[in-house]
Short mmCIF file of C-alpha atoms and ligand atoms in Angstrom, two decimals:
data_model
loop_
_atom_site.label_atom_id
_atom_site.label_comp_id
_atom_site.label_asym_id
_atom_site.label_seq_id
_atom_site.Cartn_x
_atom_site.Cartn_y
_atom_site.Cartn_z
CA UNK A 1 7.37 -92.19 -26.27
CA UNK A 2 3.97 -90.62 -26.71
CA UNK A 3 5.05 -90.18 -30.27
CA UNK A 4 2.37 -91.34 -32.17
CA UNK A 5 -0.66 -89.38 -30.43
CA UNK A 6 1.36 -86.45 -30.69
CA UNK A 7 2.11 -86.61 -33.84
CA UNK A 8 -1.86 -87.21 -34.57
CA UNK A 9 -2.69 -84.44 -32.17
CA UNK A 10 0.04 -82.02 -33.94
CA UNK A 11 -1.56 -82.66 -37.07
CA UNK A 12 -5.45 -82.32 -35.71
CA UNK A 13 -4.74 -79.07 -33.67
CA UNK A 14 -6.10 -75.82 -34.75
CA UNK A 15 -3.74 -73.24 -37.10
CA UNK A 16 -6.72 -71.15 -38.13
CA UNK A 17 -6.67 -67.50 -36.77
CA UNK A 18 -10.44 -67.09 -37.19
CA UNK A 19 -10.85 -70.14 -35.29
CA UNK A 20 -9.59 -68.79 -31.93
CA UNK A 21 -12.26 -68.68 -29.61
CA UNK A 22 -13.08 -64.86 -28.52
CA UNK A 23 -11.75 -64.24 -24.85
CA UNK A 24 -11.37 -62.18 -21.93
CA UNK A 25 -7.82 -62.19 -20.98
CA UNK A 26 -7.39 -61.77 -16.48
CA UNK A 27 -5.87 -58.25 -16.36
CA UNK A 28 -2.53 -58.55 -14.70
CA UNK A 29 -3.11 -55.40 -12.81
CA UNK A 30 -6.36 -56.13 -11.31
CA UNK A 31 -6.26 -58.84 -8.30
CA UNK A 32 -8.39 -61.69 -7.62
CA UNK A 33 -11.01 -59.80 -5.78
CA UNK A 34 -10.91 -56.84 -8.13
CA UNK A 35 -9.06 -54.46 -6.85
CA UNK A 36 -6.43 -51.97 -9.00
CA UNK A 37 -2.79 -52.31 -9.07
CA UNK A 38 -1.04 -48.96 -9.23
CA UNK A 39 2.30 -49.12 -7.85
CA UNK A 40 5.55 -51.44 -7.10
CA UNK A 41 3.98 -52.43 -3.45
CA UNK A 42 0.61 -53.33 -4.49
CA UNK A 43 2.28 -55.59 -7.29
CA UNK A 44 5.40 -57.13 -4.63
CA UNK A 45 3.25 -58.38 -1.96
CA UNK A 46 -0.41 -58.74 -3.10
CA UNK A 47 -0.98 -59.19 -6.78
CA UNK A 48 2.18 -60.54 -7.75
CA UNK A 49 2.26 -63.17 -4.63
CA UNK A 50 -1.16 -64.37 -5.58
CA UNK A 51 -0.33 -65.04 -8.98
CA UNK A 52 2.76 -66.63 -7.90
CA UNK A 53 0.46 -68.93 -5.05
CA UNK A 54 -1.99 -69.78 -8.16
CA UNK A 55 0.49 -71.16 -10.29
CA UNK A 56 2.06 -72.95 -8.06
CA UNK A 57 -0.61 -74.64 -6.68
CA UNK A 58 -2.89 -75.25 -10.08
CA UNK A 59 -0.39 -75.13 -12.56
CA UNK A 60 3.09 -76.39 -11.87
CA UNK A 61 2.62 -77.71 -8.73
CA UNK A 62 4.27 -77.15 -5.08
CA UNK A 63 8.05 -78.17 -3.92
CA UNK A 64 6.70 -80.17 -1.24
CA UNK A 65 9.57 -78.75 1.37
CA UNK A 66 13.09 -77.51 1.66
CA UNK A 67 16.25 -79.96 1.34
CA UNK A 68 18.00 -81.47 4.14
CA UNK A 69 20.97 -80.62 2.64
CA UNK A 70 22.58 -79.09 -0.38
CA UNK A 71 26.13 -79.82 -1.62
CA UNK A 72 28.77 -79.36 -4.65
CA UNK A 73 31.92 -80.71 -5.48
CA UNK A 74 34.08 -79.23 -8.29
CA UNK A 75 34.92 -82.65 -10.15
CA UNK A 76 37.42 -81.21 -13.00
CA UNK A 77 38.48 -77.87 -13.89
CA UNK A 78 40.94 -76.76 -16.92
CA UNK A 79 42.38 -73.45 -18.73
CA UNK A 80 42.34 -74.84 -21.99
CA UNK A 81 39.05 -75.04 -23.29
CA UNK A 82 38.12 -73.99 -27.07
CA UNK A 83 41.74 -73.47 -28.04
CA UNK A 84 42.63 -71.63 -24.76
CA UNK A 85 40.04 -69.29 -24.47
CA UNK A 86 38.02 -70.78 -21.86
CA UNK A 87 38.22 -72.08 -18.80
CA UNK A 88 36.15 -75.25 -18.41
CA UNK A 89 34.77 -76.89 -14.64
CA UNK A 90 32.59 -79.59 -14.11
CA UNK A 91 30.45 -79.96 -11.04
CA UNK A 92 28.41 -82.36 -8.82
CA UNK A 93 25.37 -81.03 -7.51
CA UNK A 94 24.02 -83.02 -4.77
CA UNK A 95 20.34 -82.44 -3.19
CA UNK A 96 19.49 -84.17 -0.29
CA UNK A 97 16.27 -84.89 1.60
CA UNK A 98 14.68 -87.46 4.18
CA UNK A 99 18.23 -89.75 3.44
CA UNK A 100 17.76 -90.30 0.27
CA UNK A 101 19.92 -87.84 -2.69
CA UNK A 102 20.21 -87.29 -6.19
CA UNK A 103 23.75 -85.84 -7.85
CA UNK A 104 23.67 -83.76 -11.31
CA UNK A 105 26.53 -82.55 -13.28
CA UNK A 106 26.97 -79.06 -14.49
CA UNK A 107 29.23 -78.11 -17.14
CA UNK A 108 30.39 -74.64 -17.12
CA UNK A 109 32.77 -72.92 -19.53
CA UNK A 110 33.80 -69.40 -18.95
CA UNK A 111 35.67 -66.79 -21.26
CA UNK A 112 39.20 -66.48 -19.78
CA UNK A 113 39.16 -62.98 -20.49
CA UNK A 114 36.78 -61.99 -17.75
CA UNK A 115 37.44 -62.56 -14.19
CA UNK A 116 34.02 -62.34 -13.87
CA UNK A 117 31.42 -63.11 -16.35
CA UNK A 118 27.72 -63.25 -17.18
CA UNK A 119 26.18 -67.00 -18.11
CA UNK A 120 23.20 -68.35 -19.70
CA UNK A 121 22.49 -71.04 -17.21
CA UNK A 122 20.10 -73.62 -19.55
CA UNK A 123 19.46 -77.34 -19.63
CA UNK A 124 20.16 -79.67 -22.66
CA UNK A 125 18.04 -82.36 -23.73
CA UNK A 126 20.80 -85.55 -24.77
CA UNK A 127 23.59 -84.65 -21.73
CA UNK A 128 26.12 -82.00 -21.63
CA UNK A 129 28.64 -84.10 -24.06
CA UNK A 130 26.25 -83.51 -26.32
CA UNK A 131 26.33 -80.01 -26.48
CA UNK A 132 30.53 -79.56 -27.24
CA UNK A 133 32.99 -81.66 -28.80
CA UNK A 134 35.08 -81.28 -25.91
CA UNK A 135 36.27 -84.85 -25.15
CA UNK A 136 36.72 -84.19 -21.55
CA UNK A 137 32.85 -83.78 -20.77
CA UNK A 138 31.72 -86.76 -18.97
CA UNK A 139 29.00 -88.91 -20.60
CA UNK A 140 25.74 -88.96 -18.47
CA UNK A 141 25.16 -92.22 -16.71
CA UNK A 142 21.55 -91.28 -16.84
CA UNK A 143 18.66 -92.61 -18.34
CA UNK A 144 18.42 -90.46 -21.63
CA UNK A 145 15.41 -90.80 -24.34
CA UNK A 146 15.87 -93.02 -27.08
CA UNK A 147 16.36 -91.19 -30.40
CA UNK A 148 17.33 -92.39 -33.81
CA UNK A 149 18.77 -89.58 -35.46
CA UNK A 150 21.09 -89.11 -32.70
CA UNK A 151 22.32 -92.42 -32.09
CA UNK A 152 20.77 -92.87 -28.72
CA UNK A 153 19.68 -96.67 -27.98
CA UNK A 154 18.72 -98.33 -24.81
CA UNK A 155 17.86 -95.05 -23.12
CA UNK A 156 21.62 -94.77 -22.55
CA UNK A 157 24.09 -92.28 -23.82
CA UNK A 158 27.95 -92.93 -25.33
CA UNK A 159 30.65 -91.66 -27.00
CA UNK A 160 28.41 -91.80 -30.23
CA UNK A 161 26.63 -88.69 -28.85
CA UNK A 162 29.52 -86.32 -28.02
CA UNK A 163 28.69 -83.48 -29.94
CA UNK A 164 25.23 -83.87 -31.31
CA UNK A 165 23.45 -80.85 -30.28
CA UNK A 166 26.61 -78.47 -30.47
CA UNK A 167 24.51 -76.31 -33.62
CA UNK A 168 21.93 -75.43 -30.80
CA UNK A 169 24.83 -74.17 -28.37
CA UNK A 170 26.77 -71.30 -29.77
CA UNK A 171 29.40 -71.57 -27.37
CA UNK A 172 32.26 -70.17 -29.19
CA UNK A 173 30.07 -67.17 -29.70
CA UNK A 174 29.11 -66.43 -26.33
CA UNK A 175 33.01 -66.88 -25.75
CA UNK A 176 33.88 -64.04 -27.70
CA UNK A 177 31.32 -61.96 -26.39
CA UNK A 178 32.22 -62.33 -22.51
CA UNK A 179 29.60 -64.48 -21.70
CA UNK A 180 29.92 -68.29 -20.38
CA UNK A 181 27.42 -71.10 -20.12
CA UNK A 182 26.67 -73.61 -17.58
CA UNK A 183 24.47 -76.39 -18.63
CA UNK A 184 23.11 -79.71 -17.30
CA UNK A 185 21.00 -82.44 -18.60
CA UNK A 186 17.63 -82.49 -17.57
CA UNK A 187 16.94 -86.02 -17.22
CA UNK A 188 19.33 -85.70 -13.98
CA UNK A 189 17.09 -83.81 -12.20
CA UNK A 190 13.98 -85.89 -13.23
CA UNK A 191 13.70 -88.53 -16.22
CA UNK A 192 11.50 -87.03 -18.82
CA UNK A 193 8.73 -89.60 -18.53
CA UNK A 194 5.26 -90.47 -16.61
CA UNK A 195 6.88 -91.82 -13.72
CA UNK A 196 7.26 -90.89 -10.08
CA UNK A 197 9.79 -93.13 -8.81
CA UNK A 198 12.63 -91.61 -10.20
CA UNK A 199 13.88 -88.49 -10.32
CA UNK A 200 14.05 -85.52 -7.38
CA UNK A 201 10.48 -85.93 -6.40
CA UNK A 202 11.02 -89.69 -4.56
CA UNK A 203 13.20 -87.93 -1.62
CA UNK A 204 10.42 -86.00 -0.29
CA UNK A 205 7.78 -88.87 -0.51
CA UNK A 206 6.56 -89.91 3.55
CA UNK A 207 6.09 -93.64 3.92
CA UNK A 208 4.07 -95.02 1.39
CA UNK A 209 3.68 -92.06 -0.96
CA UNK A 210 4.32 -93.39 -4.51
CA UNK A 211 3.53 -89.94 -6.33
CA UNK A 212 3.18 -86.29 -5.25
CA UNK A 213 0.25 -85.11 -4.14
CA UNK A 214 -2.33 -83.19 -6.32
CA UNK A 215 -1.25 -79.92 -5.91
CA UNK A 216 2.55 -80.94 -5.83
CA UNK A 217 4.89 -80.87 -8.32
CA UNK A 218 5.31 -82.28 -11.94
CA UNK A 219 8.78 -82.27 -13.62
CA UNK A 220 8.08 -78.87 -15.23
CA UNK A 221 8.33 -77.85 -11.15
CA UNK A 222 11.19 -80.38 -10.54
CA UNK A 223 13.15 -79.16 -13.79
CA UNK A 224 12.89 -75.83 -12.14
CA UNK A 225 13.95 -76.63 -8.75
CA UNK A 226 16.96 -78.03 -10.49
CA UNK A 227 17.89 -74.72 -11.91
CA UNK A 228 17.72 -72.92 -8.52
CA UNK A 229 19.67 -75.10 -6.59
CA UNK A 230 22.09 -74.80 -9.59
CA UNK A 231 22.02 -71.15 -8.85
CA UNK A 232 23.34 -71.78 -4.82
CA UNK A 233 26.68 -72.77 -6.65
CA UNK A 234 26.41 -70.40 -9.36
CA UNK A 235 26.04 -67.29 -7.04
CA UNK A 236 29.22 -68.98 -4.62
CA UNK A 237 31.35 -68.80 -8.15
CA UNK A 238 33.75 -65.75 -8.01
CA UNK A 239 34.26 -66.18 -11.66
CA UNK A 240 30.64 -65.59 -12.33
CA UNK A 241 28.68 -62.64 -12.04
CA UNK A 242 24.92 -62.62 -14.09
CA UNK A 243 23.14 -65.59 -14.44
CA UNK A 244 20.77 -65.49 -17.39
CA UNK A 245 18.40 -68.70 -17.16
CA UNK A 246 17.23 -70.11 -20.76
CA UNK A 247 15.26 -72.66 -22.08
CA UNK A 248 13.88 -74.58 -25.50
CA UNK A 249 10.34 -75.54 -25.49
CA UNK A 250 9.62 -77.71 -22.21
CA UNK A 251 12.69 -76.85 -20.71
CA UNK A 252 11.63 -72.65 -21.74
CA UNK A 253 8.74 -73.28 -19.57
CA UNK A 254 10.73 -74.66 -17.31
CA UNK A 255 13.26 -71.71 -17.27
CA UNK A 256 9.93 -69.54 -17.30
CA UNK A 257 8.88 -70.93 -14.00
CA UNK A 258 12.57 -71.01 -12.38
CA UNK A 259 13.06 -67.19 -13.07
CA UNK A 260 8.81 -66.76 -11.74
CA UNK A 261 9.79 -68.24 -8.35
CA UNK A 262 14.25 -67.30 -7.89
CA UNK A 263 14.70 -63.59 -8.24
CA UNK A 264 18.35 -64.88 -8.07
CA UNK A 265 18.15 -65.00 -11.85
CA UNK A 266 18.97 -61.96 -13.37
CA UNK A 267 17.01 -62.44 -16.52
CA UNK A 268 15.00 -65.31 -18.50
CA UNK A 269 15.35 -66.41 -21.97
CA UNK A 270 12.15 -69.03 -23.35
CA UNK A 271 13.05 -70.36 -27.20
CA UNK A 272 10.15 -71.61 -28.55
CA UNK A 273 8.11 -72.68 -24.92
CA UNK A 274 5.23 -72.57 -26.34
CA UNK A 275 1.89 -73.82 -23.98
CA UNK A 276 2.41 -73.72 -20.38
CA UNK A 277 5.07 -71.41 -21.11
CA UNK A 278 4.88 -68.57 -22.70
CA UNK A 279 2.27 -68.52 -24.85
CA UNK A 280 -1.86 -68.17 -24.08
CA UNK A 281 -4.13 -70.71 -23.49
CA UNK A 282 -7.05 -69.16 -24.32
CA UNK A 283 -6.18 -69.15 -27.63
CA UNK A 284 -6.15 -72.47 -28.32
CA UNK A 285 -3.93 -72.44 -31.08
CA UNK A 286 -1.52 -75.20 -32.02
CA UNK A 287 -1.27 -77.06 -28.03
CA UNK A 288 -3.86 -76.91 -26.01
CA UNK A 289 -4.05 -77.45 -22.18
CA UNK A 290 -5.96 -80.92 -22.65
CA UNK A 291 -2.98 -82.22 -25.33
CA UNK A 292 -0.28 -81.30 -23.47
CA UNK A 293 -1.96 -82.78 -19.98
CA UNK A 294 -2.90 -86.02 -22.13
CA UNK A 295 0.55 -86.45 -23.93
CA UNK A 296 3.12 -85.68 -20.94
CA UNK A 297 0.70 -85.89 -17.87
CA UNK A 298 3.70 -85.55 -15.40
CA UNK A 299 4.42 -82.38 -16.38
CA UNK A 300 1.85 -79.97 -14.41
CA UNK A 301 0.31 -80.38 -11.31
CA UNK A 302 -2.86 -82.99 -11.41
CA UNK A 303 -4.76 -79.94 -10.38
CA UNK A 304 -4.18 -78.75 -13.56
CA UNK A 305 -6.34 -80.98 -14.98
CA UNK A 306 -9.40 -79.00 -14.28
CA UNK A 307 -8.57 -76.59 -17.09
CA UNK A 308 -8.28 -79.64 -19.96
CA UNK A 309 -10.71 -77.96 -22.27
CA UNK A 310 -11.61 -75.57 -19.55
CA UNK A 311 -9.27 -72.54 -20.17
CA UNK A 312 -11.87 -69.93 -19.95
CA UNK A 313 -12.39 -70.51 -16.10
CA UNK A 314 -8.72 -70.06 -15.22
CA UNK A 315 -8.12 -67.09 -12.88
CA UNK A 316 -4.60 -66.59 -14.71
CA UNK A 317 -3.44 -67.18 -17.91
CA UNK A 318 0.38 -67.55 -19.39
CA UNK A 319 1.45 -63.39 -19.27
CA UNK A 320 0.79 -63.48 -15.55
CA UNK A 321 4.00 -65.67 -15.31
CA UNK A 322 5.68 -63.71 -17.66
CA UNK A 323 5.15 -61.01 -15.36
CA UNK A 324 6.18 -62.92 -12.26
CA UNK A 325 9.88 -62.18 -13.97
CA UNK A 326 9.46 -58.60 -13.93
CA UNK A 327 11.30 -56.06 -13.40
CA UNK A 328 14.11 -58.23 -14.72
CA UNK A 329 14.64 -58.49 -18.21
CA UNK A 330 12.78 -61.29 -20.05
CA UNK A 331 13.48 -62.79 -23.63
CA UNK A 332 10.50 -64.32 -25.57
CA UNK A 333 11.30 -66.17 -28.89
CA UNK A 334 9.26 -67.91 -31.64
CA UNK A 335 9.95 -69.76 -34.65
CA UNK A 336 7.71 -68.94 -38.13
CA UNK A 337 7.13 -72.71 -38.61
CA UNK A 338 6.48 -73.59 -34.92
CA UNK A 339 2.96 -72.81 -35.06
CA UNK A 340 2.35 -76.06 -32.29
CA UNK A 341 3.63 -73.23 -30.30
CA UNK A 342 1.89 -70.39 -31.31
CA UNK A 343 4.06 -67.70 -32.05
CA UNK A 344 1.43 -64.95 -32.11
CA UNK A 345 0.14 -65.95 -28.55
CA UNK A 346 3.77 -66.26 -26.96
CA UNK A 347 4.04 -62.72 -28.72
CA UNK A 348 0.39 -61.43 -27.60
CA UNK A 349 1.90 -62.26 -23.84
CA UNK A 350 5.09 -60.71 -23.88
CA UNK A 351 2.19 -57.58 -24.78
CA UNK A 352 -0.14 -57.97 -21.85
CA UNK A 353 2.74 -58.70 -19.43
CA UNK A 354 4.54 -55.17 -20.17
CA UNK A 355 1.96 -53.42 -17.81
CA UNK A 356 4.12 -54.80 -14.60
CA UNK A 357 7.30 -54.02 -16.54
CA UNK A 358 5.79 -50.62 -17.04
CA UNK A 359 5.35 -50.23 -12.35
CA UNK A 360 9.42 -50.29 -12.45
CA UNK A 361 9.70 -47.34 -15.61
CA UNK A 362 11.22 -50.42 -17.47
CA UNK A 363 10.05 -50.73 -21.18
CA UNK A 364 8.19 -53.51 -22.05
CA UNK A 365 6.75 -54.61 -25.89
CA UNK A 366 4.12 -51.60 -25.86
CA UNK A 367 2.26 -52.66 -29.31
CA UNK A 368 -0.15 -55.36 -30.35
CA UNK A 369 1.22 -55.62 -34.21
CA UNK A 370 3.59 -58.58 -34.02
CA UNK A 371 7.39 -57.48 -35.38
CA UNK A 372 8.42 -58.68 -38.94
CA UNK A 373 9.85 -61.89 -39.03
CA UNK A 374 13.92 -61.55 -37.98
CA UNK A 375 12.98 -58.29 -36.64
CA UNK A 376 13.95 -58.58 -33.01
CA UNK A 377 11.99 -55.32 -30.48
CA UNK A 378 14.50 -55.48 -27.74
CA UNK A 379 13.96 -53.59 -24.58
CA UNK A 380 13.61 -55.01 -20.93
CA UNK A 381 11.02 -57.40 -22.62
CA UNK A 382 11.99 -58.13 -26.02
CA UNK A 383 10.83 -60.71 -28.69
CA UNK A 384 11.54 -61.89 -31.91
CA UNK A 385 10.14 -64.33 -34.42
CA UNK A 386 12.60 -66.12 -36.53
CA UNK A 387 12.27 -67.95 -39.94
CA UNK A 388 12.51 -72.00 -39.52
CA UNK A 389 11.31 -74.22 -37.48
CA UNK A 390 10.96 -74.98 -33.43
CA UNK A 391 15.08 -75.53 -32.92
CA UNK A 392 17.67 -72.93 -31.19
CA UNK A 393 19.66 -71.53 -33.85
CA UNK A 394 22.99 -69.37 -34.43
CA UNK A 395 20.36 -66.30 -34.95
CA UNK A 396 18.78 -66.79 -31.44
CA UNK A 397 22.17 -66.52 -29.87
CA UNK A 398 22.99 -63.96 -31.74
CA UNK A 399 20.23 -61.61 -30.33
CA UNK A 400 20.33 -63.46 -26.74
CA UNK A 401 23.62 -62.54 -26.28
CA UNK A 402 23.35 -58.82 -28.16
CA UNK A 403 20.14 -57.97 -25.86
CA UNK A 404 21.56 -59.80 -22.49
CA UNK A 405 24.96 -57.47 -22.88
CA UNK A 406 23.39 -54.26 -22.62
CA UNK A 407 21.87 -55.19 -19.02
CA UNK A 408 25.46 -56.76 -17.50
CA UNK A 409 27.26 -52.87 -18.14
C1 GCU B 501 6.17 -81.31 -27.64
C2 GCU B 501 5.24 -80.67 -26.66
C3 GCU B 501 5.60 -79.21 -26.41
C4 GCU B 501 7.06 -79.09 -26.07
C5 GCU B 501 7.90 -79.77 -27.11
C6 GCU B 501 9.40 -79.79 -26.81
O1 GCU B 501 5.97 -80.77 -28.91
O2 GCU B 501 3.92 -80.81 -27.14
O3 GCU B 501 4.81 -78.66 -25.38
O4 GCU B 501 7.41 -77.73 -25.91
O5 GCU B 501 7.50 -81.11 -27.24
O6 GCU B 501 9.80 -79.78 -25.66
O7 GCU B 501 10.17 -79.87 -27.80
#
């Protein structure tokens, strides 16, 4: 799976501050054609729509069209989840377009306290069984990448898994703070691999399409979509209120881009996204456009191709899509040892997005000195960079769930 070129590629890239090419980052504030952005209006229907229409069309690519048909089933609920305290319901999300459909699973848990209660809505890499020891989670039937450590042969998942990833999930903890969590696997939506036959993007194919077009979407787009049709149940859910949408690495650029194009998300959270999510390309630090488009190529648009080695000419760069989340509050993480990620440029953006953040009187991350490590800054935009390496830890939680509370009062 791509491993050993990005391995090589990890090891080749660039960690050297005074190698970072001197640029001129696009001012969020100033449109296309040069005009000034001074006010809420100017941003909501010129600046921020164009930004929006740019990345969607030469960066993540275009949903080709709307669904036939969207439906949801509520396969298995239960009161007696972690010891009693939570309620636990499992649900099949079906999408349907041109008669063909695709069905994911969502596992939710919700405090029993609450009648209603915020959740961090975030896909999971291995299948939700792998994110709880909960025997009653069903096993994905999906295919699921191989992996080792984890157990995982012949792309298929088992009992063997049930429980693998529960360090990344601190579900007890949200729990006890009032918050749930709904999660699905991603490879449900679309299979995390360079192939177009599989997956949500085959229903909208017309005859004899094999593969969107070039300005239509790559998974990052499809992963996305996933999370916003998750949202049409989550918002019909009388037991939820909040919906906080979160990510790790490609699924935090994925979040990034669901909360960019479904206000219906009350906040975003990206752990570690690193390039193409939150962190600038410019800098060319750790991943650069041209690795990430040569080791996953179905990822991005194809039109994003233009900018392999070619960052400079991009009208937009990653803080405009931080901004496409304000004024809602927006969570940007790094690890110390994730430099692949580059923690100072996912930090540098969280900076030159706070300008929009600044049109709603909402405070944004207002210096250019990057926080101590495990020193969160948590306003409307916050940040923090963490000791360790690229991973969702206890500490993350901690402070996701710490910062989120003070905007569901
Ligand atoms: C690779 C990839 C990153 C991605 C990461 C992950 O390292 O280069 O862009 O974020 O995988 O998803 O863990």
């Amino acid at each position: 799976f791509f491993f050993g070129s990005l391995c090589q590629a990890q090891s080749q890239a660039n960690y050297d501050e005074t190698k970072v090419p001197k640029f001129a980052l696009p001012d969020v504030l100033t449109s296309f054609s040069g005009n000034l952005i001074t006010n809420q209006t100017e941003w909501e229907e010129n600046r921020r729509r164009e930004i929006l229409q740019f990345f969607e069309k030469q960066v993540y690519g275009k949903v080709p069209d709307r669904l036939d048909e969207f439906g949801f089933k509520l396969l298995e609920e239960s009161n007696d989840a972690y010891g009693g305290k939570a309620r636990r319901k499992q649900i099949a999300i079906t999408l349907k377009k041109n008669k063909k459909s695709i069905t994911y699973y969502m596992l939710i848990y919700l405090p029993k306290g609450n009648p209603t209660a915020p959740v961090f809505l975030g896909y999971n890499f291995y299948g939700n069984h792998t994110v709880t020891n909960d025997p009653k989670v069903q096993i994905t039937k999906a295919w699921v990448k191989n992996n080792d450590a984890l157990g995982i042969t012949d792309n298929k998942a088992s009992e063997s898994s049930r429980g693998v990833r529960t360090h990344r999930w601190a579900i007890e903890k949200m729990l006890d703070n009032g918050f749930g969590l709904a999660t699905i696997y991603y490879g449900e939506i679309d299979p995390d691999k360079n192939d177009f036959s599989d997956g949500v993007h085959p229903l909208f194919y017309r005859d004899g399409q094999s593969k969107p077009k070039t300005n239509e979407w790559g998974s990052i787009s499809a992963w996305a979509f996933g999370l916003s049709k998750a949202m049409n149940y989550l918002e019909s859910d009388v037991n939820i209120s909040k919906v906080f949408v979160f990510g790790h690495s490609r699924l935090g650029k994925a979040a990034l881009w669901a909360g960019a194009t479904d206000k219906r998300f009350a906040g975003v959270i990206s752990n570690n996204s690193g390039c193409g999510g939150a962190a600038l390309s410019r800098r060319k630090f750790g991943e650069t456009i041209e690795q990430i488009n040569t080791s996953f190529p179905h990822w991005f648009a194809d039109s994003f191709l233009k900018y392999n080695n070619n960052e400079r000419t991009l009208p937009v760069d990653q803080h405009q899509l931080l901004a496409l989340v304000a004024p809602r509050p927006l969570y940007v993480a790094s690890a110390l040892d994730d430099k692949w990620a580059d923690p100072r440029g996912e930090f540098l953006s969280t900076y030159y997005a706070s300008s929009v953040y600044g049109l709603y009187g909402k405070k944004g991350i207002d210096t250019k000195e990057m926080p101590m490590t495990n020193a969160p800054i948590q306003n409307t935009v916050a940040y923090h960079i963490r000791t360790g390496k690229h991973d969702v830890t206890d500490y993350d939680w901690e402070n996701y769930i710490k910062w989120a509370n003070t905007f569901v009062k």
